[in-house]
Coordinates of C-alpha atoms in Angstrom, one line a residue:
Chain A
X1 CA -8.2 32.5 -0.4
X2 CA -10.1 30.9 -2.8
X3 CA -8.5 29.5 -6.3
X4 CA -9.9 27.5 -8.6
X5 CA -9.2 23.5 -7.8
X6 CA -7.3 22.4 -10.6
X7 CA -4.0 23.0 -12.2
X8 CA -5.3 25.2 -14.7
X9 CA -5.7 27.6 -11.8
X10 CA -1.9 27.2 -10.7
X11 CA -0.8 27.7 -14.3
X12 CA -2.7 30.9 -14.9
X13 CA -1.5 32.3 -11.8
X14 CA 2.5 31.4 -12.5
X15 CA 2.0 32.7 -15.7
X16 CA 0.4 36.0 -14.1
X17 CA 2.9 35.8 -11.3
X18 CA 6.0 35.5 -13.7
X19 CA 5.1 38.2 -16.2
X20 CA 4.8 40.8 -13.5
X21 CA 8.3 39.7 -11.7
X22 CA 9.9 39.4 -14.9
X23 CA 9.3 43.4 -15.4
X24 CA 10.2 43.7 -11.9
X25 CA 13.5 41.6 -11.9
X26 CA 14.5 43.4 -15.3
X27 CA 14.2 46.8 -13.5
X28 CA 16.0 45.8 -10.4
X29 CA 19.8 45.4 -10.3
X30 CA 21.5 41.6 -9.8
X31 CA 22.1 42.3 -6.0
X32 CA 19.2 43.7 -5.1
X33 CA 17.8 40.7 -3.1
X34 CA 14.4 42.1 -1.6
X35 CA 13.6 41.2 2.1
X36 CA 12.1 38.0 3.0
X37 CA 8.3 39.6 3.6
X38 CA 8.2 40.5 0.2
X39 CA 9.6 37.8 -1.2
X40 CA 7.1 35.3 0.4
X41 CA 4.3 37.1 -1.0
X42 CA 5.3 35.2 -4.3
X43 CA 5.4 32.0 -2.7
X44 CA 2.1 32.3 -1.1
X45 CA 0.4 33.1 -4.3
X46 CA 0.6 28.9 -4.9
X47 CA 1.8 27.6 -1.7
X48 CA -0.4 30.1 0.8
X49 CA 1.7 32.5 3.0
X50 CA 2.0 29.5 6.0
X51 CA 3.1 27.4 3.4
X52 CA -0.1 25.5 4.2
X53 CA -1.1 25.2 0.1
X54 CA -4.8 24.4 -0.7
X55 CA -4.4 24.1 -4.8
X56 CA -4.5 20.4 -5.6
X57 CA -1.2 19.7 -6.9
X58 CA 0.9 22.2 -4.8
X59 CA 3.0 20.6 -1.8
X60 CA 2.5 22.0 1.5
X61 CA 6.0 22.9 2.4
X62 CA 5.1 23.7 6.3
X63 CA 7.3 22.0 8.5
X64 CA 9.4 20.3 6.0
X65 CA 13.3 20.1 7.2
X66 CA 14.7 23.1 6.2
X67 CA 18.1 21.7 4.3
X68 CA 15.3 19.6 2.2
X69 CA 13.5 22.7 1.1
X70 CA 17.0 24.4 0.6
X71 CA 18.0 21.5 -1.6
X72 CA 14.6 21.1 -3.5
X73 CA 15.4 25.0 -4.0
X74 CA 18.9 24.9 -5.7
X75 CA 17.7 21.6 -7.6
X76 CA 14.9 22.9 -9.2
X77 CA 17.4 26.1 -10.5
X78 CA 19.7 23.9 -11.6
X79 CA 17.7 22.0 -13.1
X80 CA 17.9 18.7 -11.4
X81 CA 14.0 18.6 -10.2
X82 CA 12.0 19.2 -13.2
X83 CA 8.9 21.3 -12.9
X84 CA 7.7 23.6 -15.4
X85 CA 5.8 25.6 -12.8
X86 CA 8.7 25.9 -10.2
X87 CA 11.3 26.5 -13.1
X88 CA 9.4 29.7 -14.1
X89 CA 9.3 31.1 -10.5
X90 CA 13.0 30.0 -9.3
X91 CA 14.8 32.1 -12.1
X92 CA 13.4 35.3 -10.0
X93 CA 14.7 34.3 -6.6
X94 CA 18.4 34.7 -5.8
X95 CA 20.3 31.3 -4.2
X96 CA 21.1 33.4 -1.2
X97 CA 17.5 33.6 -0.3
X98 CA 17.0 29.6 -0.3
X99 CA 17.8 29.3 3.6
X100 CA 15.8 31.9 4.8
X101 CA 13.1 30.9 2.9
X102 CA 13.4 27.5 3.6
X103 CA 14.1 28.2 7.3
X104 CA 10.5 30.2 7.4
X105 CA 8.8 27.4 5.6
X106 CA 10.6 25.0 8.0
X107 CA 9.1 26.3 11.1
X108 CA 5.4 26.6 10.0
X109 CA 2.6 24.2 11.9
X110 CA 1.6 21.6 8.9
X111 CA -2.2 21.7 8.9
X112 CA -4.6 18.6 8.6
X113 CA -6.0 17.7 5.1
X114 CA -8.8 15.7 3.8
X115 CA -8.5 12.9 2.0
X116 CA -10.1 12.8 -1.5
X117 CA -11.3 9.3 -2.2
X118 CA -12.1 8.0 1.4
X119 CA -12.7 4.6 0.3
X120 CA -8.9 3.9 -0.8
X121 CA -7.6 4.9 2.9
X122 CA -7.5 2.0 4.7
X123 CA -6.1 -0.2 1.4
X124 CA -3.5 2.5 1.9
X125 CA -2.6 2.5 5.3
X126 CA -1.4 -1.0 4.9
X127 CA 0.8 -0.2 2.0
X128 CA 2.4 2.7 4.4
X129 CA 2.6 0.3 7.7
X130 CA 3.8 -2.8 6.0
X131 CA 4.7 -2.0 2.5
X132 CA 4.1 -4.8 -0.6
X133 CA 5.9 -8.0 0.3
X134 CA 5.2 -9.7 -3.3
X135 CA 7.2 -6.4 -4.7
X136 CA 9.4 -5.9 -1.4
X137 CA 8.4 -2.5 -1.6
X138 CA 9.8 -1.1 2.0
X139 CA 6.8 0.5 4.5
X140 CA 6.8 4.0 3.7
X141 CA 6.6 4.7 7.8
X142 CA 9.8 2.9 8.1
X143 CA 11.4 5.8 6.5
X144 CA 9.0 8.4 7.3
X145 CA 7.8 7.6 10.5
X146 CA 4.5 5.8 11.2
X147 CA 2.6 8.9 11.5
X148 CA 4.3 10.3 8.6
X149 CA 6.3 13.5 10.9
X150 CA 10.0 12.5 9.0
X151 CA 13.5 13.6 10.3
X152 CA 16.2 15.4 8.8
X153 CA 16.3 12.5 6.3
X154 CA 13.3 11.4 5.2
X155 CA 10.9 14.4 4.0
X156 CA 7.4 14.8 6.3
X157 CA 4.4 13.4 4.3
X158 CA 2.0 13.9 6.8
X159 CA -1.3 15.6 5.6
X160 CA 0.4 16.2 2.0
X161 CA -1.6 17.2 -1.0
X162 CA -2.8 13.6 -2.2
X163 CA -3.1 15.0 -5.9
X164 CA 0.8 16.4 -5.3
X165 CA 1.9 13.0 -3.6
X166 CA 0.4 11.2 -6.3
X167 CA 2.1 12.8 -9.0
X168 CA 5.7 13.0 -7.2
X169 CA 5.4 9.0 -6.7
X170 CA 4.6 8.7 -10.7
X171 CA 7.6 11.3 -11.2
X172 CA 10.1 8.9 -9.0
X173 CA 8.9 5.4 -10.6
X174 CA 9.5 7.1 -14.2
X175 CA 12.5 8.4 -13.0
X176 CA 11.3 12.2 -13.8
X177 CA 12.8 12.8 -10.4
X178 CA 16.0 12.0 -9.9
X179 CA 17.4 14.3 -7.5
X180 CA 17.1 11.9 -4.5
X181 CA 20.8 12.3 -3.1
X182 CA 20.3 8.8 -1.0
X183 CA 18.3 7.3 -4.4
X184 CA 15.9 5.3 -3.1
X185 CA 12.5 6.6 -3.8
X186 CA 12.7 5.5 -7.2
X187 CA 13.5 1.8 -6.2
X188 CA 10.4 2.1 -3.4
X189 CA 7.9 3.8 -6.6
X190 CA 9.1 1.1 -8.6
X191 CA 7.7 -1.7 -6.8
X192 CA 3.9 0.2 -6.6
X193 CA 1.9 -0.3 -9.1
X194 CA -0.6 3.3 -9.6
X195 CA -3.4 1.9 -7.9
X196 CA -1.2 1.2 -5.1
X197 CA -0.1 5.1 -5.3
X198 CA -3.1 6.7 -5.3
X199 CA -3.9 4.7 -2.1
X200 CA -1.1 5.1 -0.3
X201 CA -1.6 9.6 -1.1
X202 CA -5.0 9.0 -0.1
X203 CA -3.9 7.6 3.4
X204 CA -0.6 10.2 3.2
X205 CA -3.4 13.0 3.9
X206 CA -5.3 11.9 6.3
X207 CA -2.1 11.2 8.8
X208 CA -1.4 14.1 12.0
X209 CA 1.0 15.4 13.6
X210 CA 0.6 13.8 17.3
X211 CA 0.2 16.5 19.5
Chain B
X1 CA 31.1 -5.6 23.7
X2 CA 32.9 -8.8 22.6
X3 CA 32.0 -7.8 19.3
X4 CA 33.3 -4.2 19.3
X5 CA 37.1 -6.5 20.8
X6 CA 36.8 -8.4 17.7
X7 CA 36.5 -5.7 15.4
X8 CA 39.5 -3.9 17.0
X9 CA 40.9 -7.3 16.6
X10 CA 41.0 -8.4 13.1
X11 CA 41.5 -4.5 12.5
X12 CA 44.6 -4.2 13.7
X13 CA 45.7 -7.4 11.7
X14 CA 43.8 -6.2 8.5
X15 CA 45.5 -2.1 9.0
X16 CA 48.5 -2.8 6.0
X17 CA 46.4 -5.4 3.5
X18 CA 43.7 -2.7 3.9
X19 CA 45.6 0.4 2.2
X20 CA 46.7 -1.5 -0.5
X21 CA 43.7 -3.8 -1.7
X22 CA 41.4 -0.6 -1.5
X23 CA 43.7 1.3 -4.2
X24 CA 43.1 -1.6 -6.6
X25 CA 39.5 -2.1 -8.8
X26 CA 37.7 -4.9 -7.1
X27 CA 36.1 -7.9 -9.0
X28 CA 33.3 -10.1 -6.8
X29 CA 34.0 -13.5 -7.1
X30 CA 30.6 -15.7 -6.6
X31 CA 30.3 -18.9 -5.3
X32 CA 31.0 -21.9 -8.2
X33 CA 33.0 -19.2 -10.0
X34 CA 36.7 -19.5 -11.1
X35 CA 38.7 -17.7 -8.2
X36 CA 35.9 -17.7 -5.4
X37 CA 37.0 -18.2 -1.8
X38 CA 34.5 -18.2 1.3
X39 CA 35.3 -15.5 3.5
X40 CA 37.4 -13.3 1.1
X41 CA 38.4 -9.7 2.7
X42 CA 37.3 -7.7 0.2
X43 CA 38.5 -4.1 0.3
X44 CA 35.2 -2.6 1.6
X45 CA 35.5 -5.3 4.4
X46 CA 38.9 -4.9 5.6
X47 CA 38.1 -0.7 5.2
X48 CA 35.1 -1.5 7.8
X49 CA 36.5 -3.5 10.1
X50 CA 39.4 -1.1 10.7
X51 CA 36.5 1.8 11.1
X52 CA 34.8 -0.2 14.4
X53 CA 31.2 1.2 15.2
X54 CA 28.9 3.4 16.9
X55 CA 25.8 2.1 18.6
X56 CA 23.8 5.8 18.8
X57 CA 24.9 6.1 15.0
X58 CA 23.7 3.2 14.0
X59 CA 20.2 3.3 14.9
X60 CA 19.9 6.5 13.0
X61 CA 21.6 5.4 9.7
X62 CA 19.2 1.7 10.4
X63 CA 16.1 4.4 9.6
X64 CA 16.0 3.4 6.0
X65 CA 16.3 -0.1 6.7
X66 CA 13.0 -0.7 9.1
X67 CA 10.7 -0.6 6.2
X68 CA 11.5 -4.0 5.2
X69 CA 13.6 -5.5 8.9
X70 CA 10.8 -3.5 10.8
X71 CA 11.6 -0.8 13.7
X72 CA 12.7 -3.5 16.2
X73 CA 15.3 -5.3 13.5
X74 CA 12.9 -8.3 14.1
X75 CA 11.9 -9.2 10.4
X76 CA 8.6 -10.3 9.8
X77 CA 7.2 -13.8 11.1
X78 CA 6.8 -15.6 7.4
X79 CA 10.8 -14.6 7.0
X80 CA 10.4 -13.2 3.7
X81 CA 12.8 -10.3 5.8
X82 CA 15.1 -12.0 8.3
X83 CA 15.8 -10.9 11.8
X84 CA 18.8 -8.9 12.2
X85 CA 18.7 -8.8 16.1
X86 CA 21.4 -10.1 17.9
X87 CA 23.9 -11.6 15.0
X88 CA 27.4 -11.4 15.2
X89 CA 28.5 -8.0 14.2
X90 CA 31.5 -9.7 11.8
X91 CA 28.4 -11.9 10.6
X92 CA 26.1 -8.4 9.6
X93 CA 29.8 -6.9 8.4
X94 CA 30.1 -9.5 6.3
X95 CA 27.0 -9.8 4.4
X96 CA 26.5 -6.6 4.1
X97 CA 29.8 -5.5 2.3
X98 CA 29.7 -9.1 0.1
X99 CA 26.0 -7.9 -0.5
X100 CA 26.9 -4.2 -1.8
X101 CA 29.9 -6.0 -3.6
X102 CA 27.7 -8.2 -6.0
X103 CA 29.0 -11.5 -4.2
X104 CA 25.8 -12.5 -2.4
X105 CA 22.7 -12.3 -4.1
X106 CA 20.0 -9.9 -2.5
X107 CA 18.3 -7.5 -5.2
X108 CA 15.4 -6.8 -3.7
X109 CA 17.5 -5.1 -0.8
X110 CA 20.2 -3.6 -2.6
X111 CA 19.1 0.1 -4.0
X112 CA 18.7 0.4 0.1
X113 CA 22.1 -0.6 1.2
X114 CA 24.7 0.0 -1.9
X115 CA 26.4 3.8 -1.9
X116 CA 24.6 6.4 -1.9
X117 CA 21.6 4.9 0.5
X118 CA 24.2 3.6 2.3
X119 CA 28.0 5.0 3.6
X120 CA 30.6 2.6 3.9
X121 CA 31.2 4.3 7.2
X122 CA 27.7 3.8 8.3
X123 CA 28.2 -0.1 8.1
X124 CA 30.1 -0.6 11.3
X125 CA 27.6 1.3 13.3
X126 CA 24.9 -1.0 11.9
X127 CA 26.5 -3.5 12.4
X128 CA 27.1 -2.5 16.2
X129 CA 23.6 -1.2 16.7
X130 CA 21.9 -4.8 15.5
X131 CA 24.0 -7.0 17.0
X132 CA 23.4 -5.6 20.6
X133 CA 19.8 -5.7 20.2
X134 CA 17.5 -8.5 21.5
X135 CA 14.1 -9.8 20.3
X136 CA 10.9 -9.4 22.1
X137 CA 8.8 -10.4 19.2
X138 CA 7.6 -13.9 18.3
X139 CA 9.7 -15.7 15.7
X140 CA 8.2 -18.0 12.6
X141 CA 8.4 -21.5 13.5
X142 CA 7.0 -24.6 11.7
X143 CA 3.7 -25.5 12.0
X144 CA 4.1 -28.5 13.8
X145 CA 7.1 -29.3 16.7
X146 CA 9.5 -31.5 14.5
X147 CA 12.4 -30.1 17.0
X148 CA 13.7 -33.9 18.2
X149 CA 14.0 -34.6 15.1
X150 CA 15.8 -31.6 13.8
X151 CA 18.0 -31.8 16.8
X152 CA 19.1 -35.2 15.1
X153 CA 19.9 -33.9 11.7
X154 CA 21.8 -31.1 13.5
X155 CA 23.7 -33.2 15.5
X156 CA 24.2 -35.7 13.1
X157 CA 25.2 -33.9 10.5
X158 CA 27.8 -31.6 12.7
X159 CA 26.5 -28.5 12.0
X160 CA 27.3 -27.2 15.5
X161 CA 31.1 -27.8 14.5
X162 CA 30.2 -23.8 13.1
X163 CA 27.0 -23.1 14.2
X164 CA 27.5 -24.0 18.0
X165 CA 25.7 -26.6 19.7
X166 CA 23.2 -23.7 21.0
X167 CA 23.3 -21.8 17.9
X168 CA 25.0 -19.4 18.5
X169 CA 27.4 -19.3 15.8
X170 CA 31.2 -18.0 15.7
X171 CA 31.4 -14.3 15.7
X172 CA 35.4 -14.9 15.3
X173 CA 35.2 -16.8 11.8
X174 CA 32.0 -14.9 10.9
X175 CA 30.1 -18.5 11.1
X176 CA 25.7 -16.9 12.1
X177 CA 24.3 -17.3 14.9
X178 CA 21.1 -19.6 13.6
X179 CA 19.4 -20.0 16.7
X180 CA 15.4 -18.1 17.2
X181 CA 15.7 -16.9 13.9
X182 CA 12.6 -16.9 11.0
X183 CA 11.2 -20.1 10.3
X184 CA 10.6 -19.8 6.9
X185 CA 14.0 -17.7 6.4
X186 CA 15.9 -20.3 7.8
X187 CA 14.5 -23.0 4.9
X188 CA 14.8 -20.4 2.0
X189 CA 18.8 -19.7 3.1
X190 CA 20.1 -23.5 3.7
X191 CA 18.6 -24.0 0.4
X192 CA 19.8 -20.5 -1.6
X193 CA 23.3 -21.8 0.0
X194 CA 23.4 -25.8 -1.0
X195 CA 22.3 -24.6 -4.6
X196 CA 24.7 -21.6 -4.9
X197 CA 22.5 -19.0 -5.7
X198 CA 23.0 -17.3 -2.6
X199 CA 26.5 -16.5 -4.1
X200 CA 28.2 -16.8 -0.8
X201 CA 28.0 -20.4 -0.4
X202 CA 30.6 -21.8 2.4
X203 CA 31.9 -24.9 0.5
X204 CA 32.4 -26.8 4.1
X205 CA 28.0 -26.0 4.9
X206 CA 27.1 -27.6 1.4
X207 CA 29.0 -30.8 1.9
X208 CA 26.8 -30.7 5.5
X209 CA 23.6 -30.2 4.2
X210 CA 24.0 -31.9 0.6
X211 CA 21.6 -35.1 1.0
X212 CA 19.0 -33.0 3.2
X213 CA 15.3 -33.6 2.0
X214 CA 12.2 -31.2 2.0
X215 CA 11.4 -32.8 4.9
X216 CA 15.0 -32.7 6.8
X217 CA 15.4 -28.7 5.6
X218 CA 11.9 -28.3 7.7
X219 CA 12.3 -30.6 10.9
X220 CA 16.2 -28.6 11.0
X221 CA 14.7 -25.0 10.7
X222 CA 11.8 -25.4 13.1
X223 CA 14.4 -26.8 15.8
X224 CA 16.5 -23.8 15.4
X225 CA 13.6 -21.4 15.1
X226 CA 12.5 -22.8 18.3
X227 CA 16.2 -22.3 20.4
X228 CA 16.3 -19.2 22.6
X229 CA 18.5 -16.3 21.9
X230 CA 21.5 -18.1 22.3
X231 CA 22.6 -14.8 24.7
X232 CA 20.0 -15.8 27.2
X233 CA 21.3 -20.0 27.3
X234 CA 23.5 -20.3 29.8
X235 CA 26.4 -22.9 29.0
X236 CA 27.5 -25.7 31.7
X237 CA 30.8 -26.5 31.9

């Protein structure tokens, strides 16, 4: 698959993508939830069909912990994660398809990425091993492991879109995303400053899952 | 073990004053402040105590605290983050709950430890999870051995009456264990408690320590960063 690198690209597409469901969904009755293969079609137009996304800006959502993508899911369509591209898309997909989705997505291999500014890697690796003491902003692999692989609490990072990390770390220091049931990646974005961000993604992407 | 007895302990005793302080609004009292009393069950406390603690459980809910104590509860050498390894389990209860209730001073830890990062019914298994840990990582000490000389100030200025002539504390009147701990810790919390801005200040510690110089604060907390885990000292009768 080959889209053009840059948001633009993702807009056009959810724009394309959400005219043609709209005409669909208004021909289709409420109940008429169509089967999961279909349904990831739509998904895979921004988030490829192994949930393995290559559009800068689009998480990778392979191998995430299923009750976080189920969560992310019902926030964004109730409007407690704000995203205008997600908010077009959700409206078309019914809450009772959020667990098999998110159980599909869940179960994907997360595949290696590149990082997109190699220089700022190592400045970030020490940010995610040892966090800021000046700030006392915690170690990110305290939380998410040192090799970023998570747990059922703390999301995987590992090989993330640097361009998508980037932007969700500016989201939780502005408090744009607030969703965070245990509320504490706001306090940790708080206490980076965006240099310190855009490191830290750039050494997010280059971490793998140990074998 | 002797921990998990004393929690039971003071549980029991705590069961009735419990279900009634909790149904009231609670006000932290801080150190210097009209009302303040060292060592005041506050609701959340007393609720704790009575809950006891899991080990297994613990170390999962401890995740979100190793960014800053590190994966082995060790802290980190310069003490800017103590080590939690090994305190009394009434001692971690204790500063915990006053921490989360406003009464001692910690901001750069609380988002991670109030509600919602934190359960109250996760405290207890912390608590029982850190205090049967042990260190294997080097502590801070000073830069030079002014031990003999601590040892005098210590002595002479009867801190072991609560800290234990070892260190080790008093996990029955929730007194911390001091020994092997952070160097540089251990100087920014005898000074945090003599002025007060700790919030938690024991009144009967700043009498102890209320003529101690740069100089004294340094000799004391390289002798007590230098004791071994006070678990491992084996006490002659």
């Amino acid at each position: 698959m080959k889209y053009k690198n840059n948001r633009i690209g993702s807009a056009v597409l959810a724009c394309g993508t959400l005219v043609g469901m709209l005409l669909l969904s208004a021909t289709a009755r409420a109940d008429d939830i169509p089967p999961l293969e279909e349904r990831l079609q739509l998904c895979a137009g921004c988030h490829n069909p192994d949930g393995n996304s290559v559009i800068p800006g689009n998480p990778k959502l392979s191998g995430l912990d299923a009750k976080y993508i189920a969560r992310q899911l019902s926030d964004f369509k109730e409007g407690k994660r704000v995203s205008e591209v997600m908010a077009s898309i959700i409206p078309m997909v019914d809450e009772k398809e959020f667990k098999p989705l998110a159980a599909y997505f869940s179960k994907q291999k997360r595949t290696d990425g590149v990082p997109e500014k190699a220089d700022l890697v190592a400045a970030g690796k020490q940010i995610f091993d040892e966090g800021v003491i000046g700030t006392a902003a915690p170690a990110c692999a305290g939380c998410h492991n040192e090799d970023g692989s998570g747990s059922n609490k703390f999301p995987r990072l590992s090989g993330q879109d640097p361009t998508y990390v980037k932007a969700q770390m500016l989201n939780f220091k502005n408090a744009v995303r607030n969703n965070d049931p245990k509320a504490v990646m706001q306090a940790v974005a708080k206490r980076l400053n965006e240099q310190e961000i855009e490191a830290v993604a750039e050494y997010i992407v280059t971490l793998k899952e140990a074998e | 073990m002797k921990n998990i007895l004393l929690i039971i302990f003071v549980a029991l005793f705590s069961l009735q004053a419990g279900a009634a302080a909790a149904a009231e609004a609670y006000t932290p009292k801080v150190y210097g402040k009209k009302g303040y009393v060292w060592d005041e069950m506050t609701p959340e406390r007393v609720q704790v105590l009575k809950m006891g603690g899991d080990v297994d459980r613990g170390k999962d809910s401890f995740r979100g605290c190793r960014g800053c104590h590190k994966a082995d509860a060790a802290g980190v050498r310069e003490g800017v983050y103590p080590r939690l390894t090994g305190q009394h389990a009434s001692v971690l209860i204790k500063q915990i709950t006053e921490i989360r209730a406003g009464i001692r001073s910690n901001p750069k830890m609380l988002p991670f430890v109030e509600d919602p990062a934190i359960a109250m019914e996760e405290i207890g298994d912390i608590a029982a999870y850190l205090s049967a840990l042990t260190s294997v990582r080097e502590n801070g000490k000073g830069a030079e051995n002014m031990s003999a000389r601590g040892k005098k100030l210590y002595n002479d200025n009867k801190c072991y009456t609560c800290h234990g002539k070892n260190g080790e504390g008093n996990a029955a009147k929730a007194y911390p264990v001091v020994a092997a701990q952070h160097y540089g810790y251990l100087i920014r919390e005898m000074k945090l408690i003599k002025h007060g801005t700790r919030g938690n200040s024991n009144p009967g510690m700043v009498k102890a320590i209320a003529k101690f110089t740069e100089a004294d604060y340094e000799a004391v907390a390289d002798y007590l960063a230098r004791l071994p885990d006070y678990r491992t000292v084996v006490v002659s009768k």
